[in-house]
mmCIF file of C-alpha atoms in Angstrom:
data_model
loop_
_atom_site.group_PDB
_atom_site.id
_atom_site.type_symbol
_atom_site.label_atom_id
_atom_site.label_comp_id
_atom_site.label_asym_id
_atom_site.label_seq_id
_atom_site.Cartn_x
_atom_site.Cartn_y
_atom_site.Cartn_z
ATOM 1 C CA MET A 1 0.000 0.000 0.000
ATOM 2 C CA ASN A 2 1.471 3.304 -1.083
ATOM 3 C CA ILE A 3 1.000 6.296 1.251
ATOM 4 C CA PRO A 4 0.172 9.481 -0.644
ATOM 5 C CA SER A 5 3.002 11.967 -0.732
ATOM 6 C CA TYR A 6 0.932 14.718 0.908
ATOM 7 C CA LEU A 7 0.321 12.453 3.948
ATOM 8 C CA LEU A 8 4.032 11.742 4.238
ATOM 9 C CA ALA A 9 4.757 15.457 4.051
ATOM 10 C CA PHE A 10 2.115 16.163 6.737
ATOM 11 C CA LYS A 11 3.585 13.464 9.003
ATOM 12 C CA HIS A 12 7.057 14.924 8.533
ATOM 13 C CA LEU A 13 5.725 18.403 9.329
ATOM 14 C CA LYS A 14 4.137 17.162 12.575
ATOM 15 C CA LEU A 15 7.371 15.466 13.655
ATOM 16 C CA THR A 16 9.365 18.584 12.813
ATOM 17 C CA HIS A 17 6.921 20.727 14.802
ATOM 18 C CA LEU A 18 7.145 18.342 17.774
ATOM 19 C CA LYS A 19 10.948 18.401 17.706
ATOM 20 C CA LEU A 20 10.880 22.202 17.505
ATOM 21 C CA LYS A 21 8.653 22.400 20.586
ATOM 22 C CA GLN A 22 11.006 20.052 22.439
ATOM 23 C CA LEU A 23 14.010 22.150 21.483
ATOM 24 C CA ILE A 24 12.259 25.344 22.618
ATOM 25 C CA PHE A 25 11.362 23.702 25.954
ATOM 26 C CA ILE A 26 14.958 22.579 26.472
ATOM 27 C CA ALA A 27 16.287 26.039 25.571
ATOM 28 C CA VAL A 28 13.906 27.757 27.998
ATOM 29 C CA SER A 29 14.791 25.289 30.769
ATOM 30 C CA VAL A 30 18.513 25.836 30.263
ATOM 31 C CA THR A 31 17.996 29.604 30.255
ATOM 32 C CA LEU A 32 16.046 29.485 33.520
ATOM 33 C CA LEU A 33 18.626 27.268 35.197
ATOM 34 C CA SER A 34 21.404 29.563 34.011
ATOM 35 C CA ALA A 35 19.564 32.594 35.359
ATOM 36 C CA CYS A 36 19.010 30.915 38.728
ATOM 37 C CA SER A 37 22.637 29.818 38.992
ATOM 38 C CA SER A 38 23.762 33.445 38.659
ATOM 39 C CA ILE A 39 22.174 34.261 42.029
ATOM 40 C CA PRO A 40 24.353 33.191 44.982
ATOM 41 C CA VAL A 41 22.397 31.357 47.670
ATOM 42 C CA THR A 42 23.435 30.287 51.160
ATOM 43 C CA GLN A 43 21.670 27.552 53.087
ATOM 44 C CA ASP A 44 21.625 26.154 56.586
ATOM 45 C CA TYR A 45 20.125 22.993 58.066
ATOM 46 C CA SER A 46 20.660 20.543 60.920
ATOM 47 C CA ASN A 47 19.321 17.076 60.059
ATOM 48 C CA ARG A 48 20.027 16.157 56.434
ATOM 49 C CA SER A 49 17.935 12.981 56.588
ATOM 50 C CA ALA A 50 14.781 15.086 57.059
ATOM 51 C CA LEU A 51 15.430 17.082 53.890
ATOM 52 C CA VAL A 52 13.396 15.413 51.161
ATOM 53 C CA ASN A 53 11.067 16.487 48.364
ATOM 54 C CA HIS A 54 7.807 16.588 50.290
ATOM 55 C CA GLN A 55 4.576 16.037 48.392
ATOM 56 C CA THR A 56 2.327 18.326 50.445
ATOM 57 C CA TYR A 57 2.961 21.737 52.001
ATOM 58 C CA GLN A 58 1.091 24.336 53.979
ATOM 59 C CA TRP A 59 1.900 27.927 54.856
ATOM 60 C CA LEU A 60 3.322 28.111 58.367
ATOM 61 C CA PRO A 61 0.504 29.352 60.643
ATOM 62 C CA SER A 62 0.999 32.871 62.012
ATOM 63 C CA SER A 63 0.921 31.508 65.582
ATOM 64 C CA MET A 64 4.102 29.508 64.813
ATOM 65 C CA GLN A 65 5.995 32.326 63.082
ATOM 66 C CA THR A 66 8.799 34.323 64.678
ATOM 67 C CA SER A 67 9.581 37.979 64.088
ATOM 68 C CA PRO A 68 10.163 39.271 61.478
ATOM 69 C CA SER A 69 7.296 37.113 60.247
ATOM 70 C CA ALA A 70 5.562 36.628 56.942
ATOM 71 C CA GLN A 71 2.377 37.841 58.603
ATOM 72 C CA GLN A 72 4.038 41.151 59.489
ATOM 73 C CA LEU A 73 5.301 41.472 55.919
ATOM 74 C CA LYS A 74 1.758 41.047 54.611
ATOM 75 C CA SER A 75 0.728 44.176 56.502
ATOM 76 C CA SER A 76 3.696 46.332 55.483
ATOM 77 C CA GLN A 77 4.408 45.013 51.955
ATOM 78 C CA PRO A 78 1.240 43.352 50.588
ATOM 79 C CA PHE A 79 2.314 43.377 46.922
ATOM 80 C CA ILE A 80 5.727 41.867 47.628
ATOM 81 C CA THR A 81 4.034 39.248 49.797
ATOM 82 C CA GLN A 82 1.632 38.273 47.027
ATOM 83 C CA ARG A 83 4.471 37.916 44.515
ATOM 84 C CA ILE A 84 6.631 35.827 46.873
ATOM 85 C CA GLU A 85 3.764 33.467 47.734
ATOM 86 C CA LYS A 86 2.816 33.060 44.080
ATOM 87 C CA ALA A 87 6.441 32.329 43.160
ATOM 88 C CA ILE A 88 6.787 29.713 45.914
ATOM 89 C CA MET A 89 3.548 27.993 44.868
ATOM 90 C CA ASN A 90 4.700 27.982 41.234
ATOM 91 C CA ASN A 91 7.975 26.379 42.258
ATOM 92 C CA LEU A 92 6.265 23.724 44.378
ATOM 93 C CA HIS A 93 3.843 22.994 41.534
ATOM 94 C CA GLN A 94 6.787 22.419 39.184
ATOM 95 C CA ARG A 95 8.083 19.878 41.715
ATOM 96 C CA GLY A 96 4.760 18.039 41.695
ATOM 97 C CA ALA A 97 3.946 19.154 45.256
ATOM 98 C CA LEU A 98 0.609 20.466 46.504
ATOM 99 C CA MET A 99 -0.476 23.131 48.972
ATOM 100 C CA VAL A 100 -3.011 21.550 51.342
ATOM 101 C CA ARG A 101 -5.213 22.766 54.183
ATOM 102 C CA GLU A 102 -4.678 19.868 56.574
ATOM 103 C CA ALA A 103 -1.986 17.365 57.576
ATOM 104 C CA PRO A 104 0.902 18.653 55.431
ATOM 105 C CA GLN A 105 4.197 16.804 55.243
ATOM 106 C CA ALA A 106 5.994 20.134 55.650
ATOM 107 C CA TYR A 107 5.392 23.835 56.254
ATOM 108 C CA VAL A 108 6.903 26.700 54.292
ATOM 109 C CA SER A 109 7.430 30.348 55.161
ATOM 110 C CA TYR A 110 9.531 33.279 53.960
ATOM 111 C CA HIS A 111 11.183 36.534 54.991
ATOM 112 C CA TYR A 112 11.982 39.712 53.091
ATOM 113 C CA SER A 113 13.757 42.763 54.472
ATOM 114 C CA VAL A 114 15.597 45.784 53.088
ATOM 115 C CA SER A 115 18.706 47.334 54.629
ATOM 116 C CA GLU A 116 20.545 50.523 53.712
ATOM 117 C CA THR A 117 24.279 51.104 53.768
ATOM 118 C CA GLN A 118 25.815 54.552 53.402
ATOM 119 C CA VAL A 119 29.313 54.915 52.016
ATOM 120 C CA VAL A 120 31.040 58.248 52.674
ATOM 121 C CA THR A 121 33.963 59.185 50.426
ATOM 122 C CA PRO A 122 36.109 62.294 51.055
ATOM 123 C CA ASN A 123 36.857 64.655 48.191
ATOM 124 C CA THR A 124 40.565 65.553 47.882
ATOM 125 C CA THR A 125 42.103 67.785 45.228
ATOM 126 C CA ILE A 126 45.824 67.744 44.452
ATOM 127 C CA GLY A 127 47.225 70.390 42.104
ATOM 128 C CA PHE A 128 50.504 71.446 40.496
ATOM 129 C CA GLY A 129 51.554 74.998 39.632
ATOM 130 C CA TRP A 130 54.420 76.830 37.935
ATOM 131 C CA HIS A 131 55.666 80.051 39.515
ATOM 132 C CA SER A 132 58.446 81.838 37.591
ATOM 133 C CA ARG A 133 61.561 79.723 38.037
ATOM 134 C CA ASN A 134 60.098 77.631 40.816
ATOM 135 C CA ILE A 135 57.782 74.687 40.736
ATOM 136 C CA GLY A 136 54.877 74.922 43.106
ATOM 137 C CA PHE A 137 52.995 71.982 44.581
ATOM 138 C CA GLY A 138 49.809 72.270 46.548
ATOM 139 C CA SER A 139 46.980 70.128 47.885
ATOM 140 C CA ARG A 140 43.534 70.888 49.220
ATOM 141 C CA PHE A 141 42.500 68.579 52.033
ATOM 142 C CA PRO A 142 38.906 67.296 52.230
ATOM 143 C CA MET A 143 36.398 70.082 52.563
ATOM 144 C CA ASP A 144 33.297 68.017 51.675
ATOM 145 C CA TYR A 145 32.221 64.413 51.218
ATOM 146 C CA ASP A 146 30.310 62.283 48.730
ATOM 147 C CA THR A 147 27.667 60.043 50.281
ATOM 148 C CA GLU A 148 26.136 57.112 48.429
ATOM 149 C CA THR A 149 23.324 54.952 49.758
ATOM 150 C CA TYR A 150 23.051 51.289 48.772
ATOM 151 C CA ARG A 151 19.843 49.320 49.379
ATOM 152 C CA ASP A 152 19.999 45.530 49.651
ATOM 153 C CA ALA A 153 17.086 43.107 49.917
ATOM 154 C CA LYS A 154 17.444 39.910 51.918
ATOM 155 C CA TRP A 155 15.257 37.039 50.693
ATOM 156 C CA ALA A 156 14.807 33.899 52.809
ATOM 157 C CA ILE A 157 12.673 30.776 52.507
ATOM 158 C CA ASP A 158 12.185 28.383 55.423
ATOM 159 C CA ILE A 159 11.066 24.753 55.370
ATOM 160 C CA TYR A 160 9.615 23.191 58.544
ATOM 161 C CA ASP A 161 8.774 19.574 59.313
ATOM 162 C CA ALA A 162 5.240 18.389 60.085
ATOM 163 C CA ASN A 163 5.737 19.341 63.749
ATOM 164 C CA GLY A 164 6.664 22.924 62.890
ATOM 165 C CA LYS A 165 10.388 22.537 63.524
ATOM 166 C CA LEU A 166 12.689 24.506 61.224
ATOM 167 C CA ILE A 167 14.727 22.050 59.133
ATOM 168 C CA TRP A 168 16.098 24.199 56.284
ATOM 169 C CA ARG A 169 16.690 27.828 55.375
ATOM 170 C CA GLY A 170 17.872 29.225 52.057
ATOM 171 C CA GLU A 171 18.617 32.895 51.573
ATOM 172 C CA THR A 172 20.198 35.415 49.266
ATOM 173 C CA THR A 173 20.939 39.127 49.378
ATOM 174 C CA ARG A 174 20.415 41.156 46.232
ATOM 175 C CA PRO A 175 20.483 44.880 45.394
ATOM 176 C CA VAL A 176 17.002 46.385 45.468
ATOM 177 C CA GLU A 177 15.745 46.562 41.898
ATOM 178 C CA SER A 178 13.245 49.002 40.376
ATOM 179 C CA PHE A 179 10.810 47.879 37.690
ATOM 180 C CA SER A 180 8.475 49.779 35.407
ATOM 181 C CA THR A 181 5.688 47.167 35.455
ATOM 182 C CA PRO A 182 4.258 44.656 37.957
ATOM 183 C CA GLN A 183 4.950 41.882 35.440
ATOM 184 C CA GLU A 184 8.681 42.634 35.472
ATOM 185 C CA SER A 185 8.697 42.635 39.269
ATOM 186 C CA GLU A 186 6.816 39.333 39.319
ATOM 187 C CA ALA A 187 9.278 37.734 36.896
ATOM 188 C CA TYR A 188 12.234 38.899 39.000
ATOM 189 C CA THR A 189 10.621 37.564 42.190
ATOM 190 C CA GLN A 190 10.129 34.180 40.519
ATOM 191 C CA LYS A 191 13.776 34.162 39.460
ATOM 192 C CA VAL A 192 14.983 34.811 43.019
ATOM 193 C CA VAL A 193 12.608 32.285 44.608
ATOM 194 C CA ASP A 194 13.569 29.606 42.069
ATOM 195 C CA ALA A 195 17.258 30.226 42.766
ATOM 196 C CA ILE A 196 16.708 29.696 46.498
ATOM 197 C CA MET A 197 14.440 26.670 46.127
ATOM 198 C CA GLN A 198 16.825 25.097 43.640
ATOM 199 C CA GLN A 199 19.058 24.358 46.640
ATOM 200 C CA TYR A 200 16.372 22.270 48.378
ATOM 201 C CA PRO A 201 16.873 19.524 49.203
ATOM 202 C CA PRO A 202 20.670 19.909 49.469
ATOM 203 C CA LYS A 203 22.548 17.935 46.859
#
């Protein structure tokens, strides 16, 4: 039985389209991993055997949180809180984990804070001058100072066991970024959260 040439061409087109989609998926995945790896993350934990990919999570109840808590952040920075929680849920979903209302295998929480550092630099002017047959040298000692303020954001994600005991913390400190749209801010938040969560469980 001979297969018409147009069917063979259609089959080839479908396979080519499928391969193209696979290549695009691989390229996007590599790009995301590369972006995450560019963000330095520190982590701390006590019992490595308890650090596994849990299947169910729940937000740590406010009664179990310590200051500065996620609940406090919700009051002072509601938009940042919404973006962080959405990013964490997206990451857990990619892992195949679920957020549940009861009997979770683990709890998750987060922290976000901004600190300012001022760097003061003195202004000094050194000059040379020619005076007739003599060479003159002079300097003006600091009369004023340049002050620059740097703002850094500390991001932290905590994982707790089913009893509410802290078992893992991942954190990073990044310069505070400014974005022109909420979508850009959301994408950056996802990038930071993914970089932190990429370390859990420790390799």
